[in-house]
């Protein structure tokens, strides 16, 4: 998986060393421009003038992508060095976010039109599969705009799977090196070549999306809504075509189906490939097992609480509990109702769930289940050593021993995550936002969840009324959280550039 990173660690990136990065960024921008053709065509067919916004954006993205690809052509055959990989990850994601914001900026619809802060926020929320939005009146929005939002999340979903499998383990980000050998070894037994694995994962991703679209259509959505929600569900994104999100559709079990598709996106996609290839041990993956047990406990408790307190009858209570808990834990961000009206204890519960996240190698954001598992192993070992100072207690994760490098990386990730969270919360409060809005907004941005808490950015609101500076901060925070923090923060260390 990390063959692209083969090669010595060089000194600071020079002009020649930047060419492979430029080539790959150029290719990504060309692919982004190609995706803009779909909403462009829909707007042309619907006689909506916003097709011009997509045409201009696609032209600019193609021009920049073409120049970068031409300048860096023929330079990636030998792979990337470590510094080039660190540089490629944030530069490519920020570049895609920038060009993806152009249709929102040039469009004639919505408050994002002509607002750089709104356009950047909406694009960052889409490409990072966060699902926070500044738009309202979605039922009257042009179809091209709605499709572009869904496509952004779908592209971001497959993009983060590729990043989590091929790049982050090789860089040793936040304990992801734990999956370097595991991902490569297990995957290679299924398919001997990295390219085959990539195509297999893409096939699973497309297949799940198509299945979701068909199920939503059969359950009562019109074809366009079904496709848009399928793109967002499997990507664990959260953009909807209705201000009421999934609360607009209740019949025929559609919310139960959506719960399953959100959950499907939070499972490592390598496991699907292994399962299809006949490796039944993939079903018992430790991350997936822990995630499912955790969700079952929380849903059971919340569903019982909603039933006992008389807020809903039995089936609606567990349906709303399952949908909204899975939505927040998998960092999707859909909602069936305003769960902040269920009481303070539920508000506190959902605030805590915001940080969890799904499995690594999935489309989910958040801290990720495996890091909580590693921390639990570390705490257990620490307490045992307090009781038995001379005892020897090996640290293991499944069948693997946890070495100091993995443990230190996980501890560092937790520390940096909550330092960034505190800094972002304080920065938002400095912009005269209240504590609930600031604290939940910072959490939902860094964890890529979507809705926050409170009357302003809660499940029944949006981020439109926030000041422009807050939108810029939250947009950057979404990218920072999506890229696992360190790939961005390392660029601010002078030694990275000096060598």
Short mmCIF file of C-alpha atoms in Angstrom, two decimals:
data_model
loop_
_atom_site.label_atom_id
_atom_site.label_comp_id
_atom_site.label_asym_id
_atom_site.label_seq_id
_atom_site.Cartn_x
_atom_site.Cartn_y
_atom_site.Cartn_z
CA UNK A 1 0.00 0.00 0.00
CA UNK A 2 2.84 2.38 0.73
CA UNK A 3 4.82 1.64 -2.44
CA UNK A 4 4.16 5.17 -3.68
CA UNK A 5 6.17 6.44 -0.74
CA UNK A 6 9.24 4.36 -1.56
CA UNK A 7 12.46 6.28 -1.69
CA UNK A 8 14.75 8.12 0.68
CA UNK A 9 13.64 10.97 2.88
CA UNK A 10 15.15 13.96 1.11
CA UNK A 11 15.96 17.46 2.29
CA UNK A 12 13.43 20.27 2.08
CA UNK A 13 11.26 20.19 -1.04
CA UNK A 14 12.86 22.10 -3.90
CA UNK A 15 11.39 23.02 -7.26
CA UNK A 16 12.23 19.67 -8.84
CA UNK A 17 10.90 17.81 -5.83
CA UNK A 18 7.59 19.67 -6.06
CA UNK A 19 6.89 18.49 -9.60
CA UNK A 20 5.48 15.05 -8.64
CA UNK A 21 3.17 16.75 -6.15
CA UNK A 22 2.11 19.26 -8.79
CA UNK A 23 1.36 16.47 -11.27
CA UNK A 24 -0.85 14.55 -8.86
CA UNK A 25 -2.66 17.70 -7.70
CA UNK A 26 -3.22 18.58 -11.36
CA UNK A 27 -4.76 15.19 -12.02
CA UNK A 28 -7.11 15.59 -9.07
CA UNK A 29 -8.19 19.02 -10.31
CA UNK A 30 -8.87 17.62 -13.79
CA UNK A 31 -11.03 14.89 -12.23
CA UNK A 32 -12.89 17.53 -10.21
CA UNK A 33 -13.53 19.53 -13.37
CA UNK A 34 -14.89 16.41 -15.05
CA UNK A 35 -17.35 15.87 -12.19
CA UNK A 36 -18.69 19.40 -12.69
CA UNK A 37 -20.05 18.34 -16.06
CA UNK A 38 -22.89 16.37 -14.43
CA UNK A 39 -24.54 19.30 -12.59
CA UNK A 40 -23.80 21.50 -15.59
CA UNK A 41 -25.80 19.18 -17.87
CA UNK A 42 -28.70 18.98 -15.42
CA UNK A 43 -28.92 22.77 -15.17
CA UNK A 44 -28.80 23.10 -18.96
CA UNK A 45 -31.64 20.58 -19.31
CA UNK A 46 -33.63 22.41 -16.63
CA UNK A 47 -32.88 25.79 -18.26
CA UNK A 48 -31.25 27.03 -15.08
CA UNK A 49 -28.69 29.81 -15.64
CA UNK A 50 -26.38 28.40 -12.97
CA UNK A 51 -24.94 26.09 -15.63
CA UNK A 52 -22.69 29.02 -16.46
CA UNK A 53 -21.21 28.90 -12.95
CA UNK A 54 -20.26 25.25 -13.46
CA UNK A 55 -18.88 25.99 -16.92
CA UNK A 56 -16.60 28.76 -15.62
CA UNK A 57 -15.52 26.68 -12.62
CA UNK A 58 -14.82 23.61 -14.77
CA UNK A 59 -12.81 25.74 -17.19
CA UNK A 60 -10.66 27.27 -14.46
CA UNK A 61 -10.13 23.91 -12.74
CA UNK A 62 -9.17 22.30 -16.04
CA UNK A 63 -6.75 25.09 -16.88
CA UNK A 64 -4.95 24.96 -13.54
CA UNK A 65 -5.02 21.17 -13.45
CA UNK A 66 -3.70 20.94 -17.00
CA UNK A 67 -0.79 23.31 -16.31
CA UNK A 68 0.20 21.47 -13.12
CA UNK A 69 -0.03 18.08 -14.88
CA UNK A 70 2.08 19.33 -17.79
CA UNK A 71 4.74 20.77 -15.47
CA UNK A 72 5.01 17.60 -13.39
CA UNK A 73 4.60 15.02 -16.18
CA UNK A 74 6.83 11.96 -16.02
CA UNK A 75 7.99 12.52 -12.44
CA UNK A 76 5.95 10.05 -10.36
CA UNK A 77 7.18 6.75 -11.79
CA UNK A 78 9.68 6.29 -8.94
CA UNK A 79 7.13 7.06 -6.23
CA UNK A 80 6.98 9.82 -3.63
CA UNK A 81 9.31 10.62 -0.79
CA UNK A 82 8.01 11.07 2.73
CA UNK A 83 8.05 14.87 2.51
CA UNK A 84 6.30 14.83 -0.85
CA UNK A 85 3.55 12.61 0.59
CA UNK A 86 3.11 14.95 3.56
CA UNK A 87 2.86 17.89 1.18
CA UNK A 88 0.58 16.16 -1.32
CA UNK A 89 -2.19 15.31 1.15
CA UNK A 90 -3.15 18.80 2.40
CA UNK A 91 -2.31 20.59 -0.86
CA UNK A 92 -4.53 18.29 -2.93
CA UNK A 93 -7.47 18.52 -0.51
CA UNK A 94 -7.24 22.30 -0.12
CA UNK A 95 -6.92 22.71 -3.90
CA UNK A 96 -10.01 20.62 -4.56
CA UNK A 97 -11.87 22.60 -1.91
CA UNK A 98 -10.87 25.88 -3.58
CA UNK A 99 -12.05 24.92 -7.08
CA UNK A 100 -15.16 23.19 -5.70
CA UNK A 101 -16.18 26.47 -4.08
CA UNK A 102 -16.25 28.27 -7.45
CA UNK A 103 -19.72 27.02 -8.54
CA UNK A 104 -21.17 28.20 -5.22
CA UNK A 105 -19.46 31.57 -5.59
CA UNK A 106 -20.53 32.18 -9.20
CA UNK A 107 -24.05 30.76 -8.84
CA UNK A 108 -27.09 32.99 -8.74
CA UNK A 109 -28.86 30.88 -6.13
CA UNK A 110 -28.58 31.09 -2.37
CA UNK A 111 -26.74 33.26 0.08
CA UNK A 112 -23.44 31.71 -0.99
CA UNK A 113 -23.58 33.60 -4.27
CA UNK A 114 -20.79 36.17 -4.27
CA UNK A 115 -19.70 35.31 -0.73
CA UNK A 116 -16.24 33.76 -0.60
CA UNK A 117 -16.69 32.69 3.04
CA UNK A 118 -20.01 30.94 2.35
CA UNK A 119 -18.73 29.29 -0.84
CA UNK A 120 -15.58 28.01 0.90
CA UNK A 121 -17.57 26.76 3.88
CA UNK A 122 -20.07 24.85 1.74
CA UNK A 123 -17.32 23.33 -0.42
CA UNK A 124 -15.18 22.36 2.59
CA UNK A 125 -18.21 20.83 4.28
CA UNK A 126 -18.95 18.83 1.15
CA UNK A 127 -15.49 17.54 0.27
CA UNK A 128 -14.77 16.61 3.91
CA UNK A 129 -18.18 14.86 4.14
CA UNK A 130 -19.07 17.05 7.11
CA UNK A 131 -22.57 18.03 6.00
CA UNK A 132 -22.83 21.42 7.72
CA UNK A 133 -24.49 23.94 5.44
CA UNK A 134 -25.24 27.62 5.00
CA UNK A 135 -28.08 26.95 2.56
CA UNK A 136 -31.80 26.88 3.29
CA UNK A 137 -34.85 26.50 1.09
CA UNK A 138 -33.29 23.40 -0.44
CA UNK A 139 -36.61 22.24 -1.88
CA UNK A 140 -36.47 25.20 -4.29
CA UNK A 141 -32.74 24.97 -5.03
CA UNK A 142 -31.58 24.28 -8.61
CA UNK A 143 -30.96 20.57 -9.23
CA UNK A 144 -27.41 21.23 -10.42
CA UNK A 145 -26.50 22.83 -7.10
CA UNK A 146 -28.04 19.98 -5.10
CA UNK A 147 -26.29 17.36 -7.22
CA UNK A 148 -22.95 19.17 -6.89
CA UNK A 149 -23.23 19.13 -3.10
CA UNK A 150 -23.92 15.39 -3.15
CA UNK A 151 -21.11 14.70 -5.62
CA UNK A 152 -18.66 16.62 -3.47
CA UNK A 153 -19.43 14.37 -0.54
CA UNK A 154 -19.20 11.26 -2.68
CA UNK A 155 -15.79 12.33 -4.03
CA UNK A 156 -14.61 13.18 -0.52
CA UNK A 157 -15.72 9.78 0.73
CA UNK A 158 -13.72 7.76 -1.79
CA UNK A 159 -10.85 10.23 -1.42
CA UNK A 160 -10.52 9.72 2.32
CA UNK A 161 -10.68 5.93 1.90
CA UNK A 162 -7.73 6.11 -0.49
CA UNK A 163 -5.86 8.48 1.84
CA UNK A 164 -6.50 6.34 4.92
CA UNK A 165 -5.39 3.12 3.23
CA UNK A 166 -2.51 4.23 1.03
CA UNK A 167 -0.97 7.31 2.65
CA UNK A 168 -1.73 7.83 6.36
CA UNK A 169 -0.44 4.42 7.56
CA UNK A 170 2.86 5.01 5.78
CA UNK A 171 3.16 8.44 7.39
CA UNK A 172 2.45 7.05 10.87
CA UNK A 173 -0.37 9.52 11.53
CA UNK A 174 -2.11 9.14 14.89
CA UNK A 175 -1.46 5.42 15.23
CA UNK A 176 -2.53 4.63 11.64
CA UNK A 177 0.75 2.71 11.23
CA UNK A 178 -1.04 -0.03 13.16
CA UNK A 179 -2.87 -0.78 9.90
CA UNK A 180 0.13 -0.51 7.57
CA UNK A 181 1.08 -4.17 7.71
CA UNK A 182 -2.45 -5.34 8.50
CA UNK A 183 -3.99 -3.57 5.50
CA UNK A 184 -1.23 -4.63 3.13
CA UNK A 185 -0.91 -8.23 4.27
CA UNK A 186 -4.60 -9.04 4.44
CA UNK A 187 -5.37 -7.21 1.22
CA UNK A 188 -2.51 -8.81 -0.69
CA UNK A 189 -3.92 -12.25 0.17
CA UNK A 190 -7.13 -11.19 -1.52
CA UNK A 191 -5.61 -9.47 -4.53
CA UNK A 192 -1.87 -9.39 -5.22
CA UNK A 193 -1.66 -5.90 -6.70
CA UNK A 194 -2.40 -2.51 -5.17
CA UNK A 195 -4.17 -1.31 -8.30
CA UNK A 196 -6.53 -4.27 -8.15
CA UNK A 197 -7.33 -3.48 -4.53
CA UNK A 198 -8.05 0.13 -5.42
CA UNK A 199 -10.41 -0.90 -8.22
CA UNK A 200 -12.10 -3.45 -5.98
CA UNK A 201 -12.74 -0.84 -3.27
CA UNK A 202 -14.04 1.58 -5.89
CA UNK A 203 -16.36 -1.12 -7.18
CA UNK A 204 -17.72 -1.74 -3.69
CA UNK A 205 -18.19 1.99 -3.15
CA UNK A 206 -20.06 2.43 -6.43
CA UNK A 207 -22.09 -0.72 -5.79
CA UNK A 208 -23.23 0.39 -2.33
CA UNK A 209 -24.16 3.81 -3.72
CA UNK A 210 -26.20 2.29 -6.55
CA UNK A 211 -27.93 -0.07 -4.12
CA UNK A 212 -28.80 2.81 -1.80
CA UNK A 213 -30.24 4.82 -4.70
CA UNK A 214 -32.46 1.93 -5.79
CA UNK A 215 -33.66 1.25 -2.23
CA UNK A 216 -34.47 4.92 -1.61
CA UNK A 217 -36.35 5.12 -4.89
CA UNK A 218 -38.38 1.99 -4.12
CA UNK A 219 -39.09 3.36 -0.63
CA UNK A 220 -40.71 6.50 -1.99
CA UNK A 221 -38.12 9.09 -3.04
CA UNK A 222 -38.18 10.52 -6.53
CA UNK A 223 -35.14 9.34 -8.57
CA UNK A 224 -33.20 12.60 -8.16
CA UNK A 225 -33.62 12.67 -4.38
CA UNK A 226 -32.77 8.98 -4.21
CA UNK A 227 -29.49 9.47 -6.07
CA UNK A 228 -28.51 12.57 -4.10
CA UNK A 229 -29.15 10.90 -0.74
CA UNK A 230 -27.41 7.71 -1.83
CA UNK A 231 -24.29 9.70 -2.72
CA UNK A 232 -24.33 11.33 0.72
CA UNK A 233 -25.33 8.26 2.75
CA UNK A 234 -22.52 5.92 1.70
CA UNK A 235 -20.05 8.80 1.93
CA UNK A 236 -21.37 9.51 5.47
CA UNK A 237 -21.80 13.08 4.33
CA UNK A 238 -25.19 14.43 5.38
CA UNK A 239 -26.17 16.89 2.64
CA UNK A 240 -29.87 16.54 1.85
CA UNK A 241 -32.21 17.93 -0.79
CA UNK A 242 -34.67 19.02 1.92
CA UNK A 243 -34.35 21.38 4.87
CA UNK A 244 -36.03 18.66 6.96
CA UNK A 245 -33.30 16.14 6.04
CA UNK A 246 -34.61 12.57 6.41
CA UNK A 247 -37.48 13.83 8.54
CA UNK A 248 -39.19 14.57 5.22
CA UNK A 249 -39.38 10.85 4.42
CA UNK A 250 -40.76 8.36 6.94
CA UNK A 251 -42.84 5.83 5.00
CA UNK A 252 -41.83 2.33 3.89
CA UNK A 253 -39.01 1.99 6.39
CA UNK A 254 -36.79 4.45 4.51
CA UNK A 255 -35.20 5.76 7.72
CA UNK A 256 -34.24 2.22 8.75
CA UNK A 257 -32.66 1.65 5.33
CA UNK A 258 -30.78 4.94 5.60
CA UNK A 259 -29.46 3.87 9.00
CA UNK A 260 -28.00 0.72 7.44
CA UNK A 261 -26.41 2.61 4.55
CA UNK A 262 -24.82 5.15 6.88
CA UNK A 263 -23.45 2.26 8.90
CA UNK A 264 -22.13 0.59 5.75
CA UNK A 265 -20.04 3.65 5.00
CA UNK A 266 -18.44 3.58 8.46
CA UNK A 267 -16.96 0.08 8.00
CA UNK A 268 -13.45 -0.40 6.51
CA UNK A 269 -13.92 -0.93 2.79
CA UNK A 270 -11.01 -3.38 2.67
CA UNK A 271 -13.20 -5.74 4.70
CA UNK A 272 -15.84 -5.72 1.96
CA UNK A 273 -13.19 -6.76 -0.55
CA UNK A 274 -11.98 -9.55 1.71
CA UNK A 275 -15.53 -10.72 2.37
CA UNK A 276 -16.40 -10.79 -1.33
CA UNK A 277 -13.22 -12.79 -1.94
CA UNK A 278 -14.40 -15.41 0.55
CA UNK A 279 -12.47 -14.36 3.66
CA UNK A 280 -15.16 -14.79 6.32
CA UNK A 281 -12.83 -13.68 9.10
CA UNK A 282 -13.47 -10.11 7.90
CA UNK A 283 -16.86 -10.29 9.61
CA UNK A 284 -15.14 -10.50 13.02
CA UNK A 285 -12.92 -7.46 12.57
CA UNK A 286 -12.23 -5.93 15.99
CA UNK A 287 -13.09 -2.36 15.00
CA UNK A 288 -16.42 -3.35 13.47
CA UNK A 289 -17.35 -5.54 16.43
CA UNK A 290 -16.59 -2.74 18.90
CA UNK A 291 -18.52 -0.20 16.83
CA UNK A 292 -21.61 -2.39 16.56
CA UNK A 293 -21.62 -3.25 20.28
CA UNK A 294 -21.23 0.40 21.20
CA UNK A 295 -24.06 1.48 18.88
CA UNK A 296 -26.36 -1.28 20.15
CA UNK A 297 -25.87 -0.18 23.76
CA UNK A 298 -26.41 3.54 23.08
CA UNK A 299 -29.42 2.96 20.82
CA UNK A 300 -30.96 0.58 23.35
CA UNK A 301 -30.58 3.07 26.18
CA UNK A 302 -31.80 6.06 24.17
CA UNK A 303 -34.71 4.18 22.61
CA UNK A 304 -35.81 2.98 26.05
CA UNK A 305 -35.51 6.52 27.43
CA UNK A 306 -37.67 7.96 24.64
CA UNK A 307 -40.28 5.25 25.17
CA UNK A 308 -40.38 5.46 28.99
CA UNK A 309 -40.61 9.26 28.98
CA UNK A 310 -43.54 9.06 26.57
CA UNK A 311 -41.92 11.09 23.79
CA UNK A 312 -42.61 8.39 21.18
CA UNK A 313 -44.27 4.98 20.92
CA UNK A 314 -41.94 1.97 20.79
CA UNK A 315 -41.15 1.75 17.06
CA UNK A 316 -40.69 5.49 16.39
CA UNK A 317 -38.61 5.79 19.57
CA UNK A 318 -36.10 3.18 18.48
CA UNK A 319 -36.21 4.34 14.85
CA UNK A 320 -35.34 7.91 15.76
CA UNK A 321 -32.77 6.72 18.30
CA UNK A 322 -31.08 4.36 15.84
CA UNK A 323 -31.07 6.82 12.95
CA UNK A 324 -29.75 9.83 14.83
CA UNK A 325 -27.20 7.94 16.94
CA UNK A 326 -25.78 6.17 13.88
CA UNK A 327 -25.84 9.45 11.97
CA UNK A 328 -23.75 11.26 14.60
CA UNK A 329 -21.37 8.40 15.46
CA UNK A 330 -20.64 7.70 11.79
CA UNK A 331 -20.28 11.49 11.31
CA UNK A 332 -22.97 11.53 8.61
CA UNK A 333 -25.08 14.36 9.96
CA UNK A 334 -28.54 13.49 8.65
CA UNK A 335 -31.40 13.95 11.10
CA UNK A 336 -35.00 12.81 11.37
CA UNK A 337 -36.01 15.35 14.01
CA UNK A 338 -34.53 17.98 16.31
CA UNK A 339 -33.08 15.69 18.97
CA UNK A 340 -32.00 18.67 21.09
CA UNK A 341 -35.64 18.84 22.22
CA UNK A 342 -35.35 15.45 23.93
CA UNK A 343 -33.85 16.90 27.11
CA UNK A 344 -30.51 18.00 28.52
CA UNK A 345 -29.26 14.47 29.12
CA UNK A 346 -29.75 13.68 25.42
CA UNK A 347 -27.99 16.89 24.40
CA UNK A 348 -25.03 15.83 26.54
CA UNK A 349 -25.12 12.35 25.00
CA UNK A 350 -25.05 13.64 21.44
CA UNK A 351 -22.26 16.08 22.27
CA UNK A 352 -20.14 13.17 23.45
CA UNK A 353 -21.06 11.04 20.43
CA UNK A 354 -19.80 13.81 18.15
CA UNK A 355 -16.20 12.87 18.89
CA UNK A 356 -16.41 9.08 18.38
CA UNK A 357 -16.32 8.39 14.63
CA UNK A 358 -16.40 5.11 12.73
CA UNK A 359 -13.65 2.74 11.65
CA UNK A 360 -10.40 3.62 9.95
CA UNK A 361 -10.42 2.90 6.22
CA UNK A 362 -14.06 4.00 6.02
CA UNK A 363 -15.67 7.28 4.98
CA UNK A 364 -16.34 8.31 8.60
CA UNK A 365 -14.58 11.14 10.39
CA UNK A 366 -14.13 11.63 14.12
CA UNK A 367 -11.41 10.32 16.37
CA UNK A 368 -12.08 6.73 15.21
CA UNK A 369 -13.02 3.63 17.18
CA UNK A 370 -9.57 2.03 17.09
CA UNK A 371 -7.98 4.94 18.96
CA UNK A 372 -10.45 4.57 21.81
CA UNK A 373 -9.65 0.86 21.85
CA UNK A 374 -5.92 1.56 22.06
CA UNK A 375 -6.49 4.06 24.85
CA UNK A 376 -8.57 1.47 26.73
CA UNK A 377 -5.73 -1.06 26.44
CA UNK A 378 -3.25 1.54 27.71
CA UNK A 379 -5.44 2.49 30.68
CA UNK A 380 -6.00 -1.14 31.62
CA UNK A 381 -2.24 -1.78 31.55
CA UNK A 382 -1.59 1.36 33.59
CA UNK A 383 -4.04 0.39 36.33
CA UNK A 384 -2.68 -3.15 36.49
CA UNK A 385 0.81 -1.78 36.93
CA UNK A 386 -0.40 0.42 39.78
CA UNK A 387 -1.70 -2.70 41.52
CA UNK A 388 1.19 -5.00 40.53
CA UNK A 389 4.28 -2.77 40.08
CA UNK A 390 6.51 -5.68 39.10
CA UNK A 391 4.02 -7.36 36.82
CA UNK A 392 4.46 -7.67 33.06
CA UNK A 393 1.33 -6.85 31.10
CA UNK A 394 1.66 -6.99 27.31
CA UNK A 395 -0.34 -4.49 25.30
CA UNK A 396 -2.15 -6.06 22.38
CA UNK A 397 -4.74 -5.01 19.83
CA UNK A 398 -6.42 -8.15 18.58
CA UNK A 399 -3.61 -10.48 17.56
CA UNK A 400 -1.06 -7.65 17.27
CA UNK A 401 1.26 -6.26 19.89
CA UNK A 402 1.07 -2.51 20.43
CA UNK A 403 4.57 -1.10 20.20
CA UNK A 404 5.59 2.23 21.69
CA UNK A 405 5.43 3.98 18.30
CA UNK A 406 1.72 3.23 17.90
CA UNK A 407 0.90 4.06 21.52
CA UNK A 408 2.79 7.35 21.41
CA UNK A 409 1.11 8.28 18.12
CA UNK A 410 -2.36 7.67 19.54
CA UNK A 411 -1.60 9.67 22.70
CA UNK A 412 -0.20 12.50 20.59
CA UNK A 413 -3.31 12.47 18.39
CA UNK A 414 -5.66 12.78 21.38
CA UNK A 415 -3.56 15.59 22.83
CA UNK A 416 -3.36 17.56 19.58
CA UNK A 417 -7.03 16.95 18.75
CA UNK A 418 -8.28 18.43 22.00
CA UNK A 419 -5.74 21.26 21.92
CA UNK A 420 -7.05 22.20 18.47
CA UNK A 421 -10.60 21.81 19.74
CA UNK A 422 -9.96 24.13 22.68
CA UNK A 423 -8.23 26.70 20.47
CA UNK A 424 -11.05 26.64 17.93
CA UNK A 425 -13.74 26.93 20.61
CA UNK A 426 -12.03 29.94 22.18
CA UNK A 427 -11.52 31.54 18.75
CA UNK A 428 -15.22 31.18 17.94
CA UNK A 429 -16.18 32.66 21.31
CA UNK A 430 -13.86 35.58 20.56
CA UNK A 431 -16.15 36.26 17.59
CA UNK A 432 -19.05 36.78 20.04
CA UNK A 433 -20.62 33.36 19.55
CA UNK A 434 -22.20 31.75 22.60
CA UNK A 435 -20.53 28.81 24.32
CA UNK A 436 -22.91 26.09 23.04
CA UNK A 437 -22.56 27.26 19.45
CA UNK A 438 -18.78 27.62 19.76
CA UNK A 439 -18.14 24.33 21.56
CA UNK A 440 -20.45 22.21 19.41
CA UNK A 441 -19.42 24.00 16.22
CA UNK A 442 -15.75 23.31 16.91
CA UNK A 443 -16.52 19.68 17.72
CA UNK A 444 -18.68 19.06 14.66
CA UNK A 445 -16.12 20.70 12.35
CA UNK A 446 -13.05 18.85 13.64
CA UNK A 447 -14.95 15.55 13.77
CA UNK A 448 -16.69 16.18 10.40
CA UNK A 449 -20.16 15.45 11.80
CA UNK A 450 -22.38 18.24 10.43
CA UNK A 451 -25.01 19.69 12.76
CA UNK A 452 -23.99 21.22 16.05
CA UNK A 453 -26.12 21.98 19.10
CA UNK A 454 -28.23 24.94 20.13
CA UNK A 455 -30.81 27.05 18.34
CA UNK A 456 -28.41 28.40 15.71
CA UNK A 457 -26.46 25.43 14.31
CA UNK A 458 -28.46 22.55 15.76
CA UNK A 459 -30.23 19.88 13.68
CA UNK A 460 -33.08 22.32 12.96
CA UNK A 461 -30.78 25.22 12.00
CA UNK A 462 -27.75 25.90 9.83
CA UNK A 463 -24.53 27.92 9.80
CA UNK A 464 -25.76 30.80 7.61
CA UNK A 465 -26.00 33.38 10.39
CA UNK A 466 -22.43 32.92 11.64
CA UNK A 467 -19.96 35.72 10.89
CA UNK A 468 -17.67 35.28 7.89
CA UNK A 469 -14.60 34.82 10.08
CA UNK A 470 -16.28 31.93 11.88
CA UNK A 471 -17.10 30.26 8.57
CA UNK A 472 -13.48 30.53 7.44
CA UNK A 473 -12.29 29.06 10.75
CA UNK A 474 -14.77 26.20 10.64
CA UNK A 475 -14.02 25.45 6.98
CA UNK A 476 -10.30 25.14 7.72
CA UNK A 477 -11.10 23.05 10.81
CA UNK A 478 -13.13 20.62 8.68
CA UNK A 479 -10.12 20.04 6.42
CA UNK A 480 -7.80 19.82 9.41
CA UNK A 481 -9.95 17.15 11.05
CA UNK A 482 -10.53 15.23 7.83
CA UNK A 483 -6.77 14.99 7.21
CA UNK A 484 -6.03 13.69 10.73
CA UNK A 485 -4.44 16.96 11.94
CA UNK A 486 -0.75 16.09 11.62
CA UNK A 487 -0.59 16.08 7.81
CA UNK A 488 -1.53 19.77 7.92
CA UNK A 489 0.21 20.89 11.12
CA UNK A 490 3.56 19.39 10.09
CA UNK A 491 3.76 21.96 7.29
CA UNK A 492 4.02 24.72 9.92
CA UNK A 493 7.21 23.26 11.39
CA UNK A 494 10.23 25.16 9.98
CA UNK A 495 12.37 22.00 10.01
CA UNK A 496 10.03 20.41 7.46
CA UNK A 497 11.10 23.03 4.94
CA UNK A 498 14.74 23.23 6.00
CA UNK A 499 15.33 19.48 5.88
#
